[in-house]
Short mmCIF file of C-alpha atoms and ligand atoms in Angstrom, two decimals:
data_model
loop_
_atom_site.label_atom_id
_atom_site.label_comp_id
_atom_site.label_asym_id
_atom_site.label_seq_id
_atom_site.Cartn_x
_atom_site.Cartn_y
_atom_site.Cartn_z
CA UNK A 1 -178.08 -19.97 81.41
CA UNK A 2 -177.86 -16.66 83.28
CA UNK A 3 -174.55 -16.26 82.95
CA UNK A 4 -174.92 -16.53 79.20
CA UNK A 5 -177.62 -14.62 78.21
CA UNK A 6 -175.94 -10.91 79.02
CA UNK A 7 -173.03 -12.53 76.76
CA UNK A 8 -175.47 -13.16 73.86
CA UNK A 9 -177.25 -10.00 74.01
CA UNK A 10 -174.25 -7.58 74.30
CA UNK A 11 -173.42 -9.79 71.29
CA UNK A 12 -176.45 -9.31 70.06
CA UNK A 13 -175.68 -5.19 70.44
CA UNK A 14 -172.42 -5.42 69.14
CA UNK A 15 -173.99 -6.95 65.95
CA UNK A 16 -176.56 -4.30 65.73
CA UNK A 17 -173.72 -1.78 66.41
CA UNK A 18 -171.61 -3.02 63.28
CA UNK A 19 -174.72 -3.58 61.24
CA UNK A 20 -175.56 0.06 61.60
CA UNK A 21 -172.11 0.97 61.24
CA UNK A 22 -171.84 -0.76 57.66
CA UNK A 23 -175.57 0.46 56.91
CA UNK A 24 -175.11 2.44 54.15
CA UNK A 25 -175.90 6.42 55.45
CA UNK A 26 -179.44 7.47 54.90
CA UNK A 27 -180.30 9.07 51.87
CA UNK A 28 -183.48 11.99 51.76
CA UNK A 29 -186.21 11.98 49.38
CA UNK A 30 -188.46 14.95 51.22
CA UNK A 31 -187.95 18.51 49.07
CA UNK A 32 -189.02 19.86 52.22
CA UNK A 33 -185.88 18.78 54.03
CA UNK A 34 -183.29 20.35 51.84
CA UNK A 35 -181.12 23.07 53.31
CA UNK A 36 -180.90 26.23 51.59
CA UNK A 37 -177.93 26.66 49.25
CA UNK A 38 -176.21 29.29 46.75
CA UNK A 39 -174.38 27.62 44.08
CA UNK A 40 -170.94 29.39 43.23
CA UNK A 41 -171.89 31.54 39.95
CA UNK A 42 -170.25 29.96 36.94
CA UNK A 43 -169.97 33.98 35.42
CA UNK A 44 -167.94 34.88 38.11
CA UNK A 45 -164.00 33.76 38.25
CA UNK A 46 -162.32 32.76 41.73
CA UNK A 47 -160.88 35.68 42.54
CA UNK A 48 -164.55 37.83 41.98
CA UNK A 49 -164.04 38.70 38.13
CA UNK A 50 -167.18 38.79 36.45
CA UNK A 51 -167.30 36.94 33.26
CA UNK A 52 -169.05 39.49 30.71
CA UNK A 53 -168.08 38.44 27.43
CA UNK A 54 -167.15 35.07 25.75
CA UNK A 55 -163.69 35.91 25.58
CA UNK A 56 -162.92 36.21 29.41
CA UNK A 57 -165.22 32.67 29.61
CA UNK A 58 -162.94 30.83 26.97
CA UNK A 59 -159.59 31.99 28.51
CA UNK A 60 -160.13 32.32 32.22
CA UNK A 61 -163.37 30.99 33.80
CA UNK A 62 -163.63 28.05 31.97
CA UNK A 63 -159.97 26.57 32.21
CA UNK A 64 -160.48 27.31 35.95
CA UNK A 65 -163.44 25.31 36.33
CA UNK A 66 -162.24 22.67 34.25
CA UNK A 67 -158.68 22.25 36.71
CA UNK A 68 -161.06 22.75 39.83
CA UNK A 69 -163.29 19.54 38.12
CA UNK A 70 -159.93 18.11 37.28
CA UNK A 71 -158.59 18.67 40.88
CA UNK A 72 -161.30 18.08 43.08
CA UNK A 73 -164.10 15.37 41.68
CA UNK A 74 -162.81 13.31 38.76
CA UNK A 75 -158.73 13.69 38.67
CA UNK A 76 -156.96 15.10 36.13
CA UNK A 77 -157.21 13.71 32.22
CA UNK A 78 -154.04 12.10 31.06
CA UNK A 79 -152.84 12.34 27.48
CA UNK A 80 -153.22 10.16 24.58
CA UNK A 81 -150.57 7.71 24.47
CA UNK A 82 -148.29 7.61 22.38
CA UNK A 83 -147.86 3.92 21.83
CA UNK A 84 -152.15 4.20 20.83
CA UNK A 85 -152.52 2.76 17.62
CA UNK A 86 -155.90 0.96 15.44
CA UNK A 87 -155.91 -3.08 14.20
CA UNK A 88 -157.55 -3.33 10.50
CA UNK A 89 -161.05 -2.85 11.41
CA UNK A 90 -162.90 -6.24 10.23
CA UNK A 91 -165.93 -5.18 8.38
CA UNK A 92 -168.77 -7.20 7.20
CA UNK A 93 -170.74 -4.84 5.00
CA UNK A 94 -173.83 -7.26 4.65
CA UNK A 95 -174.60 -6.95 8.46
CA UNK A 96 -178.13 -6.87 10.34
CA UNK A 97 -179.98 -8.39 6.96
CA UNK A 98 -177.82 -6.09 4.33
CA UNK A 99 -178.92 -2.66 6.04
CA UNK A 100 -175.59 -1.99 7.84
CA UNK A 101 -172.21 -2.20 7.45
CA UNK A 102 -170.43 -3.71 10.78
CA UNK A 103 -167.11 -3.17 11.66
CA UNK A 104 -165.32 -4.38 14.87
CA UNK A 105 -161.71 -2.08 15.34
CA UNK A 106 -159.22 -3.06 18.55
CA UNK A 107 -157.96 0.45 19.59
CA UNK A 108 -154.42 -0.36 21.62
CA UNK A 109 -153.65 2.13 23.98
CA UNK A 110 -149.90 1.14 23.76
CA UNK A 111 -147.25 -0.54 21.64
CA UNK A 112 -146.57 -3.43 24.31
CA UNK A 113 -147.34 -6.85 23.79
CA UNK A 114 -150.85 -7.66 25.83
CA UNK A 115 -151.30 -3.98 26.69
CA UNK A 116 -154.52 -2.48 27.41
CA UNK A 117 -157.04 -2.19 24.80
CA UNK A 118 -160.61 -2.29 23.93
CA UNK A 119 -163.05 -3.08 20.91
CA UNK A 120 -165.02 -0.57 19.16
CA UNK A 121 -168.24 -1.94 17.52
CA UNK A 122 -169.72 0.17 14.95
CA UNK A 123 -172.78 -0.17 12.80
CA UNK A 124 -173.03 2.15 9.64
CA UNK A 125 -176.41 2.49 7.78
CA UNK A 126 -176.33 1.65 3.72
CA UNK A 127 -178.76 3.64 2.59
CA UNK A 128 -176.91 7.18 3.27
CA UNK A 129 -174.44 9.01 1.88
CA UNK A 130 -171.43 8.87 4.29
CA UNK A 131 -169.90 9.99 6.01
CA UNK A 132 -172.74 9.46 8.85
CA UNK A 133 -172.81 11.48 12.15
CA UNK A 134 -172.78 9.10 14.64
CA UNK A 135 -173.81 8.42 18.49
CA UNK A 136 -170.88 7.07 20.63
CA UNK A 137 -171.41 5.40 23.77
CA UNK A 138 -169.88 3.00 26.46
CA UNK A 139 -171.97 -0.41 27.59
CA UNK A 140 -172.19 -2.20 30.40
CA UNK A 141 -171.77 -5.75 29.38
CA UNK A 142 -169.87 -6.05 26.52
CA UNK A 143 -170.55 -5.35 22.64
CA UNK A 144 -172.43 -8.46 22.24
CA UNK A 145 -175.40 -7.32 24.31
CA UNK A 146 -176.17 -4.39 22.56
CA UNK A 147 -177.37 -7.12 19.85
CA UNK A 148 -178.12 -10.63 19.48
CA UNK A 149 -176.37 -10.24 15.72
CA UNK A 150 -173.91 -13.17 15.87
CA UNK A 151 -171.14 -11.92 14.29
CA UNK A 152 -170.91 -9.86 17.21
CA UNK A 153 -167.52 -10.62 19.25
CA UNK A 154 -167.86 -12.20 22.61
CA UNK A 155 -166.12 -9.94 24.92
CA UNK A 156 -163.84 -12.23 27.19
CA UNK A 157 -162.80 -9.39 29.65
CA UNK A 158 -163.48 -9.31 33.55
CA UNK A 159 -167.44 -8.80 33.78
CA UNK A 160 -169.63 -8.28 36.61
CA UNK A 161 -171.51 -11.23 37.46
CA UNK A 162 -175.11 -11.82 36.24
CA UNK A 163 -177.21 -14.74 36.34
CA UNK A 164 -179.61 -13.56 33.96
CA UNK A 165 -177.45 -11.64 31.63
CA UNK A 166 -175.43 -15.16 31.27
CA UNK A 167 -172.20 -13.66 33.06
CA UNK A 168 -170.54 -16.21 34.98
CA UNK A 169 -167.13 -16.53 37.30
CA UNK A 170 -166.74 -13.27 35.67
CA UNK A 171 -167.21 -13.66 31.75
CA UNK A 172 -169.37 -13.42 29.27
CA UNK A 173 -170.95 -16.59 27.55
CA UNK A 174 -172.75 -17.30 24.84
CA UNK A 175 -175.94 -16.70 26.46
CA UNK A 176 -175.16 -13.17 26.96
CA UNK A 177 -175.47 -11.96 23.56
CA UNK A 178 -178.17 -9.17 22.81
CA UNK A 179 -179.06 -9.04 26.63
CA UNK A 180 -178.80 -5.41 26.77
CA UNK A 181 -180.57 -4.69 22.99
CA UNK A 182 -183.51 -3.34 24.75
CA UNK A 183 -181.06 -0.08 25.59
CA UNK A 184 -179.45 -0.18 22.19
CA UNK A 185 -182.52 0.17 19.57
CA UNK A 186 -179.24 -0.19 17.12
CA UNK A 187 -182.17 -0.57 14.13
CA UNK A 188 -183.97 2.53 14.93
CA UNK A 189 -180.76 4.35 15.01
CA UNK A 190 -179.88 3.27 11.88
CA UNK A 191 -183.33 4.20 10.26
CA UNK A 192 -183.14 7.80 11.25
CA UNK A 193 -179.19 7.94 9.38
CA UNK A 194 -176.90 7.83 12.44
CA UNK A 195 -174.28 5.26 12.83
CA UNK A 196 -173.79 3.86 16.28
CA UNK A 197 -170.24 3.37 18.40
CA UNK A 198 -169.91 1.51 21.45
CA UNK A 199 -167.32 -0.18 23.31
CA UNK A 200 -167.23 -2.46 26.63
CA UNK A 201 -166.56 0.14 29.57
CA UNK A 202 -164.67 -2.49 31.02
CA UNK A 203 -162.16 -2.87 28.32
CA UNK A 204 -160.89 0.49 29.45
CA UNK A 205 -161.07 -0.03 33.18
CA UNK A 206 -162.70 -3.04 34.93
CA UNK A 207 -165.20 -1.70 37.48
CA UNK A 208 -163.72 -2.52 40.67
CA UNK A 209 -161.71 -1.09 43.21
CA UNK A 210 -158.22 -2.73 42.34
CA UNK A 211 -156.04 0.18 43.48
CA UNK A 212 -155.80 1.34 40.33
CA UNK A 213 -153.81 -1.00 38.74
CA UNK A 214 -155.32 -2.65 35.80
CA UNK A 215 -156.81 -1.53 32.26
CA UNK A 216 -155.61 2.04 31.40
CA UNK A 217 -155.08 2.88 34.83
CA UNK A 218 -151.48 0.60 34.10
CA UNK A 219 -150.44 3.59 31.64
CA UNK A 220 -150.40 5.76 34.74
CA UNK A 221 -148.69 4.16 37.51
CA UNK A 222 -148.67 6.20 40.53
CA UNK A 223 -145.32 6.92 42.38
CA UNK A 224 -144.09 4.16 44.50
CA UNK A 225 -144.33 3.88 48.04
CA UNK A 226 -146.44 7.61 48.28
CA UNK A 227 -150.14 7.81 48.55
CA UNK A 228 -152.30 8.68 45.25
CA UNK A 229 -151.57 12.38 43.98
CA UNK A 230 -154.89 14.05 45.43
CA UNK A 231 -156.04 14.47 41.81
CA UNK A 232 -155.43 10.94 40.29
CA UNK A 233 -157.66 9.87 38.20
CA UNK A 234 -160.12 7.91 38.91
CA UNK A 235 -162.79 5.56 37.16
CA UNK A 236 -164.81 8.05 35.61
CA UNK A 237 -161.57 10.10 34.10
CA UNK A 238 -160.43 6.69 32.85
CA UNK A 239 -163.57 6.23 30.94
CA UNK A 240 -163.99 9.54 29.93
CA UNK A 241 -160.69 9.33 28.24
CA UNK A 242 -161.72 6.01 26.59
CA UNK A 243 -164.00 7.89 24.42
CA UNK A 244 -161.61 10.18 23.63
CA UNK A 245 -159.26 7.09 22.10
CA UNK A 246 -162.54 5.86 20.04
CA UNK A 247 -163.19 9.23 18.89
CA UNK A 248 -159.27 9.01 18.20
CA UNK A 249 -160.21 6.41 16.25
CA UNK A 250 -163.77 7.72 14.50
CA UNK A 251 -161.44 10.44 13.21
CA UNK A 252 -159.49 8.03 10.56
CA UNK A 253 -162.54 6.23 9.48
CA UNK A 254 -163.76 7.71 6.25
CA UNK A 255 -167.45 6.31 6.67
CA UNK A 256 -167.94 8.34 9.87
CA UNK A 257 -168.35 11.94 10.11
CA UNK A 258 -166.29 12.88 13.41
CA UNK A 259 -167.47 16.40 13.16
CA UNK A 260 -170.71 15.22 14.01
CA UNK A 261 -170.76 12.57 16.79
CA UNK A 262 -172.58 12.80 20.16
CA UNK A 263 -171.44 11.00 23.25
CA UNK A 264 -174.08 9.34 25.19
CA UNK A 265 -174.10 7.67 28.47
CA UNK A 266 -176.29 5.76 30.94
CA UNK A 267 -176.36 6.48 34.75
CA UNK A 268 -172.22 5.87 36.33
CA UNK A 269 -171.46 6.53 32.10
CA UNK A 270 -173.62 9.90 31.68
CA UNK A 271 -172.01 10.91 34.61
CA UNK A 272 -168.76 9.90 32.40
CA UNK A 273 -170.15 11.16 28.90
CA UNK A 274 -170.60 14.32 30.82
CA UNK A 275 -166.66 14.45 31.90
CA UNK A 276 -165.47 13.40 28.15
CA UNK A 277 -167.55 15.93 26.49
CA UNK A 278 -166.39 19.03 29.33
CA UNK A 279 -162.66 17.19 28.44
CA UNK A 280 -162.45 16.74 24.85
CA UNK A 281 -164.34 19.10 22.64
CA UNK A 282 -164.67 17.11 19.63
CA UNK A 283 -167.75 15.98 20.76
CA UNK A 284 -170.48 17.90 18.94
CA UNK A 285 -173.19 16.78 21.17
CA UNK A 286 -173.05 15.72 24.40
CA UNK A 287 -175.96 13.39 26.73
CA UNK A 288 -176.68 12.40 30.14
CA UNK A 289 -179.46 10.01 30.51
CA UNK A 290 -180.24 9.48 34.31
CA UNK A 291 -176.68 10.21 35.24
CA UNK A 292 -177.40 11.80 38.83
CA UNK A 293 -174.69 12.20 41.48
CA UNK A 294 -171.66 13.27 40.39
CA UNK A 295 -173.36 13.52 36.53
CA UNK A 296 -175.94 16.19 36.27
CA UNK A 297 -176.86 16.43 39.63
CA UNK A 298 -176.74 18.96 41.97
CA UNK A 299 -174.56 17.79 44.85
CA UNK A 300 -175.67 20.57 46.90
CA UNK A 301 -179.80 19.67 47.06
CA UNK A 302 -179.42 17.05 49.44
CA UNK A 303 -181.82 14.64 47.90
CA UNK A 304 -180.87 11.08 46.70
CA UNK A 305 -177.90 9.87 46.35
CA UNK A 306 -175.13 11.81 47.95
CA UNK A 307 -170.95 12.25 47.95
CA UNK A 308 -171.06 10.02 51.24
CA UNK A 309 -172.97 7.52 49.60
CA UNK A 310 -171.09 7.43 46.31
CA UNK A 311 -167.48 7.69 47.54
CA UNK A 312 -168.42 4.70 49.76
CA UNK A 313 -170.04 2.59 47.36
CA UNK A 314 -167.27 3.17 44.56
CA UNK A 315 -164.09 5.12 46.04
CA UNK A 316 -162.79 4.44 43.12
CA UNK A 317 -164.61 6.39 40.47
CA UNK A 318 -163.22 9.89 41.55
CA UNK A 319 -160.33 11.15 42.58
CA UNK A 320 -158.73 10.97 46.38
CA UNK A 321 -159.80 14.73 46.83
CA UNK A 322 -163.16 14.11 46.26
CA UNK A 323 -164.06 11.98 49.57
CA UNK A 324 -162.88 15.76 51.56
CA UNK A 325 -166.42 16.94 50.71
CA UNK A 326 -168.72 14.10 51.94
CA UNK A 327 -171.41 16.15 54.10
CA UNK A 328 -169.26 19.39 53.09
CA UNK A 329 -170.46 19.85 50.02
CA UNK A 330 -171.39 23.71 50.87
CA UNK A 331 -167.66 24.17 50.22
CA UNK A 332 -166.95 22.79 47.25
CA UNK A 333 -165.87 25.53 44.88
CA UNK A 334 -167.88 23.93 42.07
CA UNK A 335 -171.32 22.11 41.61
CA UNK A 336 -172.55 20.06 38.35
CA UNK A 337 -173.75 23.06 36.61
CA UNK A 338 -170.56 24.02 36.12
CA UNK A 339 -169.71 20.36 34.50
CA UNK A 340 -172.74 21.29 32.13
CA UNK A 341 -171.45 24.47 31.34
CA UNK A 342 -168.16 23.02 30.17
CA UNK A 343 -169.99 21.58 27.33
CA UNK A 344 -170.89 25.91 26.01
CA UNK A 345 -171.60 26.35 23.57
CA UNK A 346 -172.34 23.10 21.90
CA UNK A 347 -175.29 21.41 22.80
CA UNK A 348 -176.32 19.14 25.38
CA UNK A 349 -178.87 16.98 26.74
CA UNK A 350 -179.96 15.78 29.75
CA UNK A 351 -182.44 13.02 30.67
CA UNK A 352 -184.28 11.90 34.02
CA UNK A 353 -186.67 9.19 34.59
CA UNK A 354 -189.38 10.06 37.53
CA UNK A 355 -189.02 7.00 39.17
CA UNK A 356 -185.26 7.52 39.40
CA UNK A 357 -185.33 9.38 42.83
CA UNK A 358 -182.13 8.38 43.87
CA UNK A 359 -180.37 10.19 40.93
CA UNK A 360 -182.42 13.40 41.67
CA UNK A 361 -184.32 14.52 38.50
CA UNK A 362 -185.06 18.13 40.09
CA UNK A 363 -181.28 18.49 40.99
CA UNK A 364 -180.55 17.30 37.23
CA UNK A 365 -182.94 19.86 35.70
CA UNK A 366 -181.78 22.92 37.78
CA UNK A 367 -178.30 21.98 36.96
CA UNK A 368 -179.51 22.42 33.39
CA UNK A 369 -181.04 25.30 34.61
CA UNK A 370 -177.80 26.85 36.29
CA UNK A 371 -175.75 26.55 33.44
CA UNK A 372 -178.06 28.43 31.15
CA UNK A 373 -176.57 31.86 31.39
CA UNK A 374 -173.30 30.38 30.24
CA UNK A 375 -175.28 29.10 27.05
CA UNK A 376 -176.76 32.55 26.66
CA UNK A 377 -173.66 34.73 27.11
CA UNK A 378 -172.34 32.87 24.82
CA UNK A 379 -175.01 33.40 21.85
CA UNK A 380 -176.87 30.75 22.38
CA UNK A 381 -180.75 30.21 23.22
CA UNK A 382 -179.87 27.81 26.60
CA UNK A 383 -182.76 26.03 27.84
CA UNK A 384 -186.28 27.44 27.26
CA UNK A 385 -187.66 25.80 30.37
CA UNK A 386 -188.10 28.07 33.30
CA UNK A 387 -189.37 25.00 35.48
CA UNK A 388 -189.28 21.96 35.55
CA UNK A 389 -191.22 20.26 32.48
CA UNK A 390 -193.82 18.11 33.26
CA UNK A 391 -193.19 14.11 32.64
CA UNK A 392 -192.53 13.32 28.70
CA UNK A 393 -192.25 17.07 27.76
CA UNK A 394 -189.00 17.78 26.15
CA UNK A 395 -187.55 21.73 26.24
CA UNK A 396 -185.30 21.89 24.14
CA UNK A 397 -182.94 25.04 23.02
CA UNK A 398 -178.84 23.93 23.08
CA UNK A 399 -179.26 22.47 26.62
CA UNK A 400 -182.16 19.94 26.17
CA UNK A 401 -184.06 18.70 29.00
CA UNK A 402 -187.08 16.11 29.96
CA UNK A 403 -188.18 13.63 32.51
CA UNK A 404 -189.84 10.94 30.57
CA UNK A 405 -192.09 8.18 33.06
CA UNK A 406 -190.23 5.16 34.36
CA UNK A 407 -187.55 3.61 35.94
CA UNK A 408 -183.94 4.33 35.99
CA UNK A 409 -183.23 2.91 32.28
CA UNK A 410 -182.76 3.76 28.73
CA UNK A 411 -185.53 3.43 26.44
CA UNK A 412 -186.71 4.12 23.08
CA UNK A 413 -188.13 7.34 24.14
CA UNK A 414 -184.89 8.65 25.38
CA UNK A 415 -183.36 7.38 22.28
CA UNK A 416 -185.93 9.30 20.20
CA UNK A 417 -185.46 12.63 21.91
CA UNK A 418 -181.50 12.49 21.37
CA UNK A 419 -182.10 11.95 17.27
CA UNK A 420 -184.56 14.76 17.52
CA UNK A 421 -182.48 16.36 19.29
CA UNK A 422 -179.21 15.50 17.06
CA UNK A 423 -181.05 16.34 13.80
CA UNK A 424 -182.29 19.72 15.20
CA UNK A 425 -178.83 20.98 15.20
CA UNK A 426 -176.99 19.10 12.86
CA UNK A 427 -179.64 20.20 10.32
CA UNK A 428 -179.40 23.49 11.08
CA UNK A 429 -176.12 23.60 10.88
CA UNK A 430 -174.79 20.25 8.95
C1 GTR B 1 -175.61 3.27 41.37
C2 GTR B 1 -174.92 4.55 41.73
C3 GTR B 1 -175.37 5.61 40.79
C4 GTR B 1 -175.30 5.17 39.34
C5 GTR B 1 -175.65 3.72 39.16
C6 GTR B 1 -175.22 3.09 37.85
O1 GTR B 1 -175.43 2.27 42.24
O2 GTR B 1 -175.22 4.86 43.03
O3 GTR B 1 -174.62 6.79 41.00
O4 GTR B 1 -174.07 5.43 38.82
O5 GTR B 1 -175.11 2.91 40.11
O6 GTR B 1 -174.25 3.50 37.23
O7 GTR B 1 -175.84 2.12 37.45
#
């Protein structure tokens, strides 16, 4: 018994060692505890030029931040493809009790046989002229959650498992149809005149680490036998460029307006709706809703989640130069303002939630916040809030901004705020 109980305690250590070890790094939630930092100043270019008119913005500061973005967080954007081509959408034009038209469009990403693809659900309201602007967004389980409407199809790609949205051994059943609706008011949408988009994020890249071989990520095979190019892309970029292919898509269908369509994304896909609309400026109107690190967040407050959480979590959402900066992040060349301020001069939204502490809300809104002068210089009001608003009290100029109450989520009252927010500016200027 002696002899044995040193062995079972330096066990016992060695267990506590590797538990703290695998313990995922602590994350601070005290304002008082955050260093001081000085963001780099999107108005000024890398080599100290400062950026004093729109022209020197469009043709030198922002291509640069856009290849540092490309570069150093997300990976660079690949092209369209050229094998992408668009199925006969099936339409039922009787859908949701006669007030919508439905249609359901497979978008192939290339000419082979069983290639990567994914399905584009859209819901038009009847009772507008069209061509309708439209919100475009990526879900989380599958097209058939957004709604319980039955004539909804069942997505049958690799799915997350969970028990309560009916997803098991990695599919979707029967039982997961309109599991996610209460995200997805797709009725109150309608109402106000917008048509809705939205496609399985999935579809375009299943949301595991795989090494970056399946979905689209098997368009863009990475040299044999040599470690990933430094500014592969990763997840995020593959998502990102997913919306691009839909709005490839929303372009040929005479019922939408593509001129007006705003990308919208929850948490891991604001973060993404954030990349597509810096990316691809056919998106009029671009929205974050609780997107936090690595979306509209701040990397350098060090509050919430952090790079050396989120690179060890999901390696696989940025690119391999990304996981340099964890606990550097003084030394990035770039911080999420900067990602906002790709999206000048058309507007853009961004959303917290004050319960969401681990996606920062304060680091969201001063990222708003930094990228106002780049709204203003070029002509535009920015955002009228000089602080932070208080909880459920929008500012909103191009770059909207509020914190409703709650949880991490997305609820009616964000969904509200974006059609104000859409109709203010699509009014104004239809
Ligand atoms: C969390 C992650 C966040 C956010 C979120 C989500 O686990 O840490 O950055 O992306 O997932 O997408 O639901």
């Amino acid at each position: 018994m002696r002899l044995q109980a040193p062995a079972v305690s330096s066990l016992s250590l060695w267990l506590l060692a590797a538990a703290v070890t695998a313990a995922p790094p602590a994350a601070n939630y005290d304002e008082s505890k955050i260093a001081p930092y000085t963001l780099p100043d999107p108005l000024v270019c890398s080599d100290g030029t400062p950026v004093r008119d729109p022209a020197t913005w469009r043709t030198r500061r922002r291509p640069e931040i856009l290849a540092l973005l490309s570069t150093q967080e997300y990976g660079r954007m690949p092209a369209p493809p050229p094998g992408l081509h668009f199925e006969a959408p099936r339409v039922d034009s009787n859908a949701l009790g006669g007030t919508a038209t439905r249609k359901q469009v497979r978008i192939l990403f290339s000419d082979r046989p069983g290639g990567p693809s994914m399905d584009l659900l859209l819901y038009i309201p009847k009772d507008r002229p069209r061509p309708a602007p439209a919100f475009l967004g990526l879900n989380f389980y599958g097209n058939h959650s957004i709604h319980p409407d039955p004539g909804i199809d069942l997505n049958t790609n690799w799915m997350r498992d969970n028990k309560e949205f009916g997803v098991a051994n990695n599919r979707a059943t029967e039982a997961s149809r309109g599991v996610r609706a209460n995200r997805w008011p797709v009725e109150r949408i309608l109402a106000r005149g917008f048509a809705l988009a939205t496609a399985y994020y999935g579809d375009i890249d299943p949301d595991f680490d795989d090494g970056f071989k399946n979905g689209a990520h098997a368009l863009w095979p990475a040299p044999p036998d040599a470690p990933r190019p430094p500014d592969a892309p990763g997840a995020i970029t593959a998502w990102a460029w997913g919306l691009s292919r839909a709005m490839d898509y929303l372009q040929t269908d005479p019922d939408i307006d593509a001129r007006h369509v705003a990308v919208m994304g929850h948490s891991r896909l604001g973060k993404t709706s954030l990349w597509a609309g810096a990316t691809d400026e056919r998106f009029a109107i671009v929205i974050s809703n609780n997107s936090g690190c690595g979306g509209a967040a701040l990397h350098r407050r060090d509050f919430g989640e952090q790079i050396r959480h989120i690179t060890r979590a999901f390696p696989h959402w940025f690119c391999p130069a990304f996981s340099a900066y964890v606990d550097r992040e003084a030394e990035l060349p770039f911080d999420q303002h900067m990602l906002i301020a790709l999206v000048a001069p058309r507007p853009v939204y961004i959303a917290s939630a004050e319960e969401d502490r681990w996606a920062d809300p304060r680091g969201e809104f001063l990222a708003a916040k930094a990228a106002d002068p780049v709204y203003r210089l070029l002509g535009t009001p920015g955002l009228p809030a000089t602080d932070m608003p208080p909880i459920n009290s929008p500012s909103s100029g191009t770059i909207g901004y509020h914190i409703r109450d709650g949880k991490h989520d997305v609820t009616d009252y964000d969904w509200d705020r974006y059609m104000d927010f859409a109709d203010k500016h699509w009014r104004a200027q239809p």
